[in-house]
Amino acid sequence: MTVRLDPQLLDILACPSDDHAPLRAGTPADPQADVLTCTACGRGFPVVDGIPVLLLEEASPPLPAGERP
């Protein structure tokens, strides 16, 4: 299922890590995943029932540099 968020909301959401980079819907491997992926560190933040869970404790581990969006 594709992440469906208001485009204006997606424009202002950012990774909660120190770099505060923008987030993109999906993952590099699965653009349809219910995840927001950080464009800098590659962490994946789940989207549960249409609500992004932007907690570092809930994020998937950072992606290696070559696999980041």
PDB file of N, CA, C and O in Angstrom, chain B, residues numbered from 101:
ATOM      1  N   MET B 101       0.842  -1.176   0.000  1.00  0.00           N
ATOM      2  CA  MET B 101       0.000   0.000   0.000  1.00  0.00           C
ATOM      3  C   MET B 101       0.890   1.244   0.000  1.00  0.00           C
ATOM      4  O   MET B 101       1.906   1.286   0.694  1.00  0.00           O
ATOM      5  N   THR B 102       0.520   2.211  -0.748  1.00  0.00           N
ATOM      6  CA  THR B 102       1.281   3.451  -0.862  1.00  0.00           C
ATOM      7  C   THR B 102       0.943   4.401   0.280  1.00  0.00           C
ATOM      8  O   THR B 102      -0.208   4.488   0.706  1.00  0.00           O
ATOM      9  N   VAL B 103       1.948   5.108   0.767  1.00  0.00           N
ATOM     10  CA  VAL B 103       1.727   6.121   1.786  1.00  0.00           C
ATOM     11  C   VAL B 103       0.900   7.241   1.167  1.00  0.00           C
ATOM     12  O   VAL B 103       1.241   7.761   0.104  1.00  0.00           O
ATOM     13  N   ARG B 104      -0.178   7.606   1.832  1.00  0.00           N
ATOM     14  CA  ARG B 104      -1.027   8.689   1.331  1.00  0.00           C
ATOM     15  C   ARG B 104      -1.098   9.778   2.383  1.00  0.00           C
ATOM     16  O   ARG B 104      -1.856   9.693   3.349  1.00  0.00           O
ATOM     17  N   LEU B 105      -0.297  10.791   2.171  1.00  0.00           N
ATOM     18  CA  LEU B 105      -0.280  11.944   3.064  1.00  0.00           C
ATOM     19  C   LEU B 105      -0.492  13.192   2.231  1.00  0.00           C
ATOM     20  O   LEU B 105      -0.169  13.230   1.044  1.00  0.00           O
ATOM     21  N   ASP B 106      -1.030  14.196   2.863  1.00  0.00           N
ATOM     22  CA  ASP B 106      -1.195  15.482   2.207  1.00  0.00           C
ATOM     23  C   ASP B 106       0.175  15.943   1.717  1.00  0.00           C
ATOM     24  O   ASP B 106       1.123  15.942   2.504  1.00  0.00           O
ATOM     25  N   PRO B 107       0.318  16.335   0.459  1.00  0.00           N
ATOM     26  CA  PRO B 107       1.622  16.767  -0.063  1.00  0.00           C
ATOM     27  C   PRO B 107       2.247  17.902   0.745  1.00  0.00           C
ATOM     28  O   PRO B 107       3.469  17.955   0.886  1.00  0.00           O
ATOM     29  N   GLN B 108       1.430  18.808   1.276  1.00  0.00           N
ATOM     30  CA  GLN B 108       1.976  19.902   2.091  1.00  0.00           C
ATOM     31  C   GLN B 108       2.558  19.370   3.394  1.00  0.00           C
ATOM     32  O   GLN B 108       3.579  19.869   3.866  1.00  0.00           O
ATOM     33  N   LEU B 109       1.916  18.360   3.979  1.00  0.00           N
ATOM     34  CA  LEU B 109       2.448  17.746   5.195  1.00  0.00           C
ATOM     35  C   LEU B 109       3.769  17.052   4.898  1.00  0.00           C
ATOM     36  O   LEU B 109       4.735  17.201   5.646  1.00  0.00           O
ATOM     37  N   LEU B 110       3.810  16.298   3.813  1.00  0.00           N
ATOM     38  CA  LEU B 110       5.042  15.602   3.444  1.00  0.00           C
ATOM     39  C   LEU B 110       6.185  16.586   3.200  1.00  0.00           C
ATOM     40  O   LEU B 110       7.342  16.262   3.468  1.00  0.00           O
ATOM     41  N   ASP B 111       5.879  17.773   2.699  1.00  0.00           N
ATOM     42  CA  ASP B 111       6.907  18.797   2.461  1.00  0.00           C
ATOM     43  C   ASP B 111       7.534  19.307   3.754  1.00  0.00           C
ATOM     44  O   ASP B 111       8.699  19.704   3.755  1.00  0.00           O
ATOM     45  N   ILE B 112       6.779  19.303   4.860  1.00  0.00           N
ATOM     46  CA  ILE B 112       7.331  19.856   6.103  1.00  0.00           C
ATOM     47  C   ILE B 112       7.842  18.794   7.066  1.00  0.00           C
ATOM     48  O   ILE B 112       8.550  19.120   8.018  1.00  0.00           O
ATOM     49  N   LEU B 113       7.494  17.520   6.837  1.00  0.00           N
ATOM     50  CA  LEU B 113       7.992  16.467   7.721  1.00  0.00           C
ATOM     51  C   LEU B 113       9.490  16.271   7.503  1.00  0.00           C
ATOM     52  O   LEU B 113       9.986  16.361   6.380  1.00  0.00           O
ATOM     53  N   ALA B 114      10.198  16.001   8.594  1.00  0.00           N
ATOM     54  CA  ALA B 114      11.642  15.781   8.508  1.00  0.00           C
ATOM     55  C   ALA B 114      12.038  14.686   9.486  1.00  0.00           C
ATOM     56  O   ALA B 114      11.335  14.422  10.462  1.00  0.00           O
ATOM     57  N   CYS B 115      13.148  14.067   9.218  1.00  0.00           N
ATOM     58  CA  CYS B 115      13.708  13.049  10.092  1.00  0.00           C
ATOM     59  C   CYS B 115      13.993  13.673  11.460  1.00  0.00           C
ATOM     60  O   CYS B 115      14.532  14.778  11.526  1.00  0.00           O
ATOM     61  N   PRO B 116      13.642  12.987  12.556  1.00  0.00           N
ATOM     62  CA  PRO B 116      13.895  13.546  13.875  1.00  0.00           C
ATOM     63  C   PRO B 116      15.344  13.420  14.343  1.00  0.00           C
ATOM     64  O   PRO B 116      15.670  13.855  15.447  1.00  0.00           O
ATOM     65  N   SER B 117      16.216  12.837  13.528  1.00  0.00           N
ATOM     66  CA  SER B 117      17.629  12.755  13.913  1.00  0.00           C
ATOM     67  C   SER B 117      18.267  14.138  13.798  1.00  0.00           C
ATOM     68  O   SER B 117      17.623  15.084  13.344  1.00  0.00           O
ATOM     69  N   ASP B 118      19.497  14.253  14.198  1.00  0.00           N
ATOM     70  CA  ASP B 118      20.171  15.553  14.249  1.00  0.00           C
ATOM     71  C   ASP B 118      20.244  16.279  12.911  1.00  0.00           C
ATOM     72  O   ASP B 118      20.296  17.508  12.890  1.00  0.00           O
ATOM     73  N   ASP B 119      20.251  15.552  11.789  1.00  0.00           N
ATOM     74  CA  ASP B 119      20.399  16.224  10.487  1.00  0.00           C
ATOM     75  C   ASP B 119      19.085  16.810   9.967  1.00  0.00           C
ATOM     76  O   ASP B 119      19.117  17.676   9.094  1.00  0.00           O
ATOM     77  N   HIS B 120      17.933  16.367  10.474  1.00  0.00           N
ATOM     78  CA  HIS B 120      16.622  16.904  10.092  1.00  0.00           C
ATOM     79  C   HIS B 120      16.395  16.941   8.580  1.00  0.00           C
ATOM     80  O   HIS B 120      15.908  17.940   8.051  1.00  0.00           O
ATOM     81  N   ALA B 121      16.737  15.887   7.903  1.00  0.00           N
ATOM     82  CA  ALA B 121      16.585  15.829   6.445  1.00  0.00           C
ATOM     83  C   ALA B 121      15.134  15.526   6.047  1.00  0.00           C
ATOM     84  O   ALA B 121      14.376  14.979   6.848  1.00  0.00           O
ATOM     85  N   PRO B 122      14.752  15.874   4.832  1.00  0.00           N
ATOM     86  CA  PRO B 122      13.395  15.579   4.343  1.00  0.00           C
ATOM     87  C   PRO B 122      13.132  14.073   4.273  1.00  0.00           C
ATOM     88  O   PRO B 122      14.061  13.266   4.228  1.00  0.00           O
ATOM     89  N   LEU B 123      11.864  13.720   4.265  1.00  0.00           N
ATOM     90  CA  LEU B 123      11.439  12.323   4.165  1.00  0.00           C
ATOM     91  C   LEU B 123      10.782  12.091   2.815  1.00  0.00           C
ATOM     92  O   LEU B 123      10.170  12.996   2.247  1.00  0.00           O
ATOM     93  N   ARG B 124      10.915  10.876   2.308  1.00  0.00           N
ATOM     94  CA  ARG B 124      10.277  10.476   1.048  1.00  0.00           C
ATOM     95  C   ARG B 124       9.385   9.269   1.329  1.00  0.00           C
ATOM     96  O   ARG B 124       9.700   8.442   2.184  1.00  0.00           O
ATOM     97  N   ALA B 125       8.281   9.176   0.612  1.00  0.00           N
ATOM     98  CA  ALA B 125       7.379   8.038   0.759  1.00  0.00           C
ATOM     99  C   ALA B 125       8.016   6.780   0.182  1.00  0.00           C
ATOM    100  O   ALA B 125       8.688   6.835  -0.848  1.00  0.00           O
ATOM    101  N   GLY B 126       7.805   5.642   0.848  1.00  0.00           N
ATOM    102  CA  GLY B 126       8.320   4.363   0.388  1.00  0.00           C
ATOM    103  C   GLY B 126       9.789   4.183   0.718  1.00  0.00           C
ATOM    104  O   GLY B 126      10.385   4.981   1.441  1.00  0.00           O
ATOM    105  N   THR B 127      10.359   3.121   0.176  1.00  0.00           N
ATOM    106  CA  THR B 127      11.780   2.834   0.345  1.00  0.00           C
ATOM    107  C   THR B 127      12.407   2.703  -1.035  1.00  0.00           C
ATOM    108  O   THR B 127      11.685   2.554  -2.021  1.00  0.00           O
ATOM    109  N   PRO B 128      13.737   2.754  -1.132  1.00  0.00           N
ATOM    110  CA  PRO B 128      14.355   2.561  -2.449  1.00  0.00           C
ATOM    111  C   PRO B 128      13.998   1.206  -3.066  1.00  0.00           C
ATOM    112  O   PRO B 128      13.826   1.101  -4.280  1.00  0.00           O
ATOM    113  N   ALA B 129      13.887   0.174  -2.232  1.00  0.00           N
ATOM    114  CA  ALA B 129      13.566  -1.160  -2.737  1.00  0.00           C
ATOM    115  C   ALA B 129      12.078  -1.342  -3.020  1.00  0.00           C
ATOM    116  O   ALA B 129      11.703  -2.119  -3.899  1.00  0.00           O
ATOM    117  N   ASP B 130      11.224  -0.623  -2.274  1.00  0.00           N
ATOM    118  CA  ASP B 130       9.773  -0.760  -2.424  1.00  0.00           C
ATOM    119  C   ASP B 130       9.095   0.601  -2.308  1.00  0.00           C
ATOM    120  O   ASP B 130       8.736   1.018  -1.207  1.00  0.00           O
ATOM    121  N   PRO B 131       8.913   1.297  -3.426  1.00  0.00           N
ATOM    122  CA  PRO B 131       8.298   2.628  -3.395  1.00  0.00           C
ATOM    123  C   PRO B 131       6.852   2.624  -2.899  1.00  0.00           C
ATOM    124  O   PRO B 131       6.307   3.684  -2.590  1.00  0.00           O
ATOM    125  N   GLN B 132       6.228   1.461  -2.819  1.00  0.00           N
ATOM    126  CA  GLN B 132       4.846   1.345  -2.362  1.00  0.00           C
ATOM    127  C   GLN B 132       4.732   1.045  -0.868  1.00  0.00           C
ATOM    128  O   GLN B 132       3.620   0.946  -0.350  1.00  0.00           O
ATOM    129  N   ALA B 133       5.843   0.901  -0.172  1.00  0.00           N
ATOM    130  CA  ALA B 133       5.835   0.541   1.252  1.00  0.00           C
ATOM    131  C   ALA B 133       5.221   1.645   2.106  1.00  0.00           C
ATOM    132  O   ALA B 133       5.317   2.828   1.780  1.00  0.00           O
ATOM    133  N   ASP B 134       4.589   1.236   3.204  1.00  0.00           N
ATOM    134  CA  ASP B 134       4.002   2.191   4.156  1.00  0.00           C
ATOM    135  C   ASP B 134       5.079   2.694   5.101  1.00  0.00           C
ATOM    136  O   ASP B 134       5.047   2.442   6.305  1.00  0.00           O
ATOM    137  N   VAL B 135       6.029   3.410   4.526  1.00  0.00           N
ATOM    138  CA  VAL B 135       7.196   3.892   5.258  1.00  0.00           C
ATOM    139  C   VAL B 135       7.581   5.255   4.701  1.00  0.00           C
ATOM    140  O   VAL B 135       7.422   5.518   3.509  1.00  0.00           O
ATOM    141  N   LEU B 136       8.086   6.113   5.571  1.00  0.00           N
ATOM    142  CA  LEU B 136       8.724   7.359   5.135  1.00  0.00           C
ATOM    143  C   LEU B 136      10.210   7.172   5.366  1.00  0.00           C
ATOM    144  O   LEU B 136      10.627   6.829   6.472  1.00  0.00           O
ATOM    145  N   THR B 137      11.013   7.391   4.338  1.00  0.00           N
ATOM    146  CA  THR B 137      12.448   7.160   4.412  1.00  0.00           C
ATOM    147  C   THR B 137      13.199   8.482   4.414  1.00  0.00           C
ATOM    148  O   THR B 137      12.926   9.366   3.602  1.00  0.00           O
ATOM    149  N   CYS B 138      14.151   8.607   5.339  1.00  0.00           N
ATOM    150  CA  CYS B 138      14.977   9.807   5.431  1.00  0.00           C
ATOM    151  C   CYS B 138      15.922   9.867   4.244  1.00  0.00           C
ATOM    152  O   CYS B 138      16.563   8.875   3.901  1.00  0.00           O
ATOM    153  N   THR B 139      16.005  11.029   3.622  1.00  0.00           N
ATOM    154  CA  THR B 139      16.863  11.192   2.449  1.00  0.00           C
ATOM    155  C   THR B 139      18.340  11.314   2.818  1.00  0.00           C
ATOM    156  O   THR B 139      19.196  11.222   1.938  1.00  0.00           O
ATOM    157  N   ALA B 140      18.656  11.518   4.094  1.00  0.00           N
ATOM    158  CA  ALA B 140      20.053  11.634   4.506  1.00  0.00           C
ATOM    159  C   ALA B 140      20.563  10.346   5.140  1.00  0.00           C
ATOM    160  O   ALA B 140      21.569   9.795   4.693  1.00  0.00           O
ATOM    161  N   CYS B 141      19.882   9.860   6.178  1.00  0.00           N
ATOM    162  CA  CYS B 141      20.393   8.694   6.902  1.00  0.00           C
ATOM    163  C   CYS B 141      19.794   7.381   6.422  1.00  0.00           C
ATOM    164  O   CYS B 141      20.364   6.318   6.667  1.00  0.00           O
ATOM    165  N   GLY B 142      18.657   7.437   5.743  1.00  0.00           N
ATOM    166  CA  GLY B 142      18.040   6.226   5.225  1.00  0.00           C
ATOM    167  C   GLY B 142      17.173   5.480   6.219  1.00  0.00           C
ATOM    168  O   GLY B 142      16.688   4.394   5.902  1.00  0.00           O
ATOM    169  N   ARG B 143      16.957   6.022   7.417  1.00  0.00           N
ATOM    170  CA  ARG B 143      16.057   5.356   8.361  1.00  0.00           C
ATOM    171  C   ARG B 143      14.654   5.322   7.763  1.00  0.00           C
ATOM    172  O   ARG B 143      14.242   6.231   7.044  1.00  0.00           O
ATOM    173  N   GLY B 144      13.930   4.243   8.083  1.00  0.00           N
ATOM    174  CA  GLY B 144      12.551   4.121   7.635  1.00  0.00           C
ATOM    175  C   GLY B 144      11.594   4.288   8.801  1.00  0.00           C
ATOM    176  O   GLY B 144      11.712   3.595   9.811  1.00  0.00           O
ATOM    177  N   PHE B 145      10.655   5.198   8.666  1.00  0.00           N
ATOM    178  CA  PHE B 145       9.671   5.464   9.715  1.00  0.00           C
ATOM    179  C   PHE B 145       8.328   4.898   9.273  1.00  0.00           C
ATOM    180  O   PHE B 145       7.830   5.260   8.207  1.00  0.00           O
ATOM    181  N   PRO B 146       7.730   4.016  10.074  1.00  0.00           N
ATOM    182  CA  PRO B 146       6.466   3.401   9.665  1.00  0.00           C
ATOM    183  C   PRO B 146       5.322   4.405   9.628  1.00  0.00           C
ATOM    184  O   PRO B 146       5.310   5.399  10.355  1.00  0.00           O
ATOM    185  N   VAL B 147       4.363   4.112   8.758  1.00  0.00           N
ATOM    186  CA  VAL B 147       3.129   4.884   8.699  1.00  0.00           C
ATOM    187  C   VAL B 147       2.025   3.899   9.095  1.00  0.00           C
ATOM    188  O   VAL B 147       1.751   2.936   8.379  1.00  0.00           O
ATOM    189  N   VAL B 148       1.397   4.158  10.249  1.00  0.00           N
ATOM    190  CA  VAL B 148       0.387   3.254  10.789  1.00  0.00           C
ATOM    191  C   VAL B 148      -0.974   3.933  10.712  1.00  0.00           C
ATOM    192  O   VAL B 148      -1.178   4.999  11.295  1.00  0.00           O
ATOM    193  N   ASP B 149      -1.893   3.319  10.000  1.00  0.00           N
ATOM    194  CA  ASP B 149      -3.237   3.878   9.809  1.00  0.00           C
ATOM    195  C   ASP B 149      -3.181   5.326   9.318  1.00  0.00           C
ATOM    196  O   ASP B 149      -3.978   6.164   9.738  1.00  0.00           O
ATOM    197  N   GLY B 150      -2.238   5.607   8.433  1.00  0.00           N
ATOM    198  CA  GLY B 150      -2.116   6.937   7.842  1.00  0.00           C
ATOM    199  C   GLY B 150      -1.384   7.955   8.695  1.00  0.00           C
ATOM    200  O   GLY B 150      -1.310   9.131   8.336  1.00  0.00           O
ATOM    201  N   ILE B 151      -0.836   7.508   9.837  1.00  0.00           N
ATOM    202  CA  ILE B 151      -0.137   8.420  10.744  1.00  0.00           C
ATOM    203  C   ILE B 151       1.345   8.055  10.793  1.00  0.00           C
ATOM    204  O   ILE B 151       1.687   6.938  11.182  1.00  0.00           O
ATOM    205  N   PRO B 152       2.231   8.977  10.405  1.00  0.00           N
ATOM    206  CA  PRO B 152       3.670   8.691  10.475  1.00  0.00           C
ATOM    207  C   PRO B 152       4.136   8.587  11.927  1.00  0.00           C
ATOM    208  O   PRO B 152       3.802   9.431  12.759  1.00  0.00           O
ATOM    209  N   VAL B 153       4.905   7.551  12.216  1.00  0.00           N
ATOM    210  CA  VAL B 153       5.470   7.363  13.549  1.00  0.00           C
ATOM    211  C   VAL B 153       6.926   7.838  13.472  1.00  0.00           C
ATOM    212  O   VAL B 153       7.813   7.078  13.081  1.00  0.00           O
ATOM    213  N   LEU B 154       7.162   9.087  13.845  1.00  0.00           N
ATOM    214  CA  LEU B 154       8.485   9.705  13.692  1.00  0.00           C
ATOM    215  C   LEU B 154       9.284   9.628  14.985  1.00  0.00           C
ATOM    216  O   LEU B 154       9.731  10.643  15.519  1.00  0.00           O
ATOM    217  N   LEU B 155       9.453   8.412  15.473  1.00  0.00           N
ATOM    218  CA  LEU B 155      10.247   8.160  16.668  1.00  0.00           C
ATOM    219  C   LEU B 155      11.475   7.354  16.256  1.00  0.00           C
ATOM    220  O   LEU B 155      11.355   6.335  15.576  1.00  0.00           O
ATOM    221  N   LEU B 156      12.648   7.811  16.667  1.00  0.00           N
ATOM    222  CA  LEU B 156      13.870   7.093  16.303  1.00  0.00           C
ATOM    223  C   LEU B 156      13.843   5.660  16.814  1.00  0.00           C
ATOM    224  O   LEU B 156      14.411   4.768  16.183  1.00  0.00           O
ATOM    225  N   GLU B 157      13.187   5.428  17.957  1.00  0.00           N
ATOM    226  CA  GLU B 157      13.112   4.077  18.526  1.00  0.00           C
ATOM    227  C   GLU B 157      12.270   3.131  17.664  1.00  0.00           C
ATOM    228  O   GLU B 157      12.451   1.915  17.725  1.00  0.00           O
ATOM    229  N   GLU B 158      11.362   3.674  16.873  1.00  0.00           N
ATOM    230  CA  GLU B 158      10.474   2.874  16.030  1.00  0.00           C
ATOM    231  C   GLU B 158      10.988   2.751  14.591  1.00  0.00           C
ATOM    232  O   GLU B 158      10.440   1.976  13.808  1.00  0.00           O
ATOM    233  N   ALA B 159      12.009   3.488  14.244  1.00  0.00           N
ATOM    234  CA  ALA B 159      12.521   3.504  12.867  1.00  0.00           C
ATOM    235  C   ALA B 159      13.351   2.265  12.570  1.00  0.00           C
ATOM    236  O   ALA B 159      13.944   1.659  13.462  1.00  0.00           O
ATOM    237  N   SER B 160      13.375   1.908  11.297  1.00  0.00           N
ATOM    238  CA  SER B 160      14.284   0.846  10.868  1.00  0.00           C
ATOM    239  C   SER B 160      15.698   1.422  10.866  1.00  0.00           C
ATOM    240  O   SER B 160      15.869   2.639  10.784  1.00  0.00           O
ATOM    241  N   PRO B 161      16.709   0.561  10.956  1.00  0.00           N
ATOM    242  CA  PRO B 161      18.092   1.066  10.988  1.00  0.00           C
ATOM    243  C   PRO B 161      18.438   1.856   9.729  1.00  0.00           C
ATOM    244  O   PRO B 161      17.840   1.649   8.673  1.00  0.00           O
ATOM    245  N   PRO B 162      19.410   2.766   9.849  1.00  0.00           N
ATOM    246  CA  PRO B 162      19.845   3.535   8.672  1.00  0.00           C
ATOM    247  C   PRO B 162      20.334   2.615   7.556  1.00  0.00           C
ATOM    248  O   PRO B 162      20.916   1.562   7.816  1.00  0.00           O
ATOM    249  N   LEU B 163      20.093   3.021   6.323  1.00  0.00           N
ATOM    250  CA  LEU B 163      20.569   2.261   5.161  1.00  0.00           C
ATOM    251  C   LEU B 163      22.030   2.588   4.905  1.00  0.00           C
ATOM    252  O   LEU B 163      22.481   3.686   5.231  1.00  0.00           O
ATOM    253  N   PRO B 164      22.785   1.648   4.321  1.00  0.00           N
ATOM    254  CA  PRO B 164      24.144   1.964   3.911  1.00  0.00           C
ATOM    255  C   PRO B 164      24.131   3.108   2.884  1.00  0.00           C
ATOM    256  O   PRO B 164      23.158   3.267   2.147  1.00  0.00           O
ATOM    257  N   ALA B 165      25.182   3.880   2.838  1.00  0.00           N
ATOM    258  CA  ALA B 165      25.248   5.084   1.994  1.00  0.00           C
ATOM    259  C   ALA B 165      24.850   4.825   0.544  1.00  0.00           C
ATOM    260  O   ALA B 165      24.178   5.669  -0.049  1.00  0.00           O
ATOM    261  N   GLY B 166      25.224   3.719  -0.044  1.00  0.00           N
ATOM    262  CA  GLY B 166      24.920   3.435  -1.437  1.00  0.00           C
ATOM    263  C   GLY B 166      23.465   3.101  -1.702  1.00  0.00           C
ATOM    264  O   GLY B 166      23.044   3.091  -2.859  1.00  0.00           O
ATOM    265  N   GLU B 167      22.671   2.824  -0.650  1.00  0.00           N
ATOM    266  CA  GLU B 167      21.276   2.439  -0.814  1.00  0.00           C
ATOM    267  C   GLU B 167      20.305   3.542  -0.412  1.00  0.00           C
ATOM    268  O   GLU B 167      19.093   3.332  -0.463  1.00  0.00           O
ATOM    269  N   ARG B 168      20.797   4.700  -0.017  1.00  0.00           N
ATOM    270  CA  ARG B 168      19.920   5.780   0.428  1.00  0.00           C
ATOM    271  C   ARG B 168      19.247   6.448  -0.746  1.00  0.00           C
ATOM    272  O   ARG B 168      19.804   6.502  -1.842  1.00  0.00           O
ATOM    273  N   PRO B 169      18.014   6.971  -0.515  1.00  0.00           N
ATOM    274  CA  PRO B 169      17.292   7.628  -1.616  1.00  0.00           C
ATOM    275  C   PRO B 169      17.934   8.917  -2.057  1.00  0.00           C
ATOM    276  O   PRO B 169      17.436   9.574  -2.972  1.00  0.00           O
TER     277      PRO B 169
END
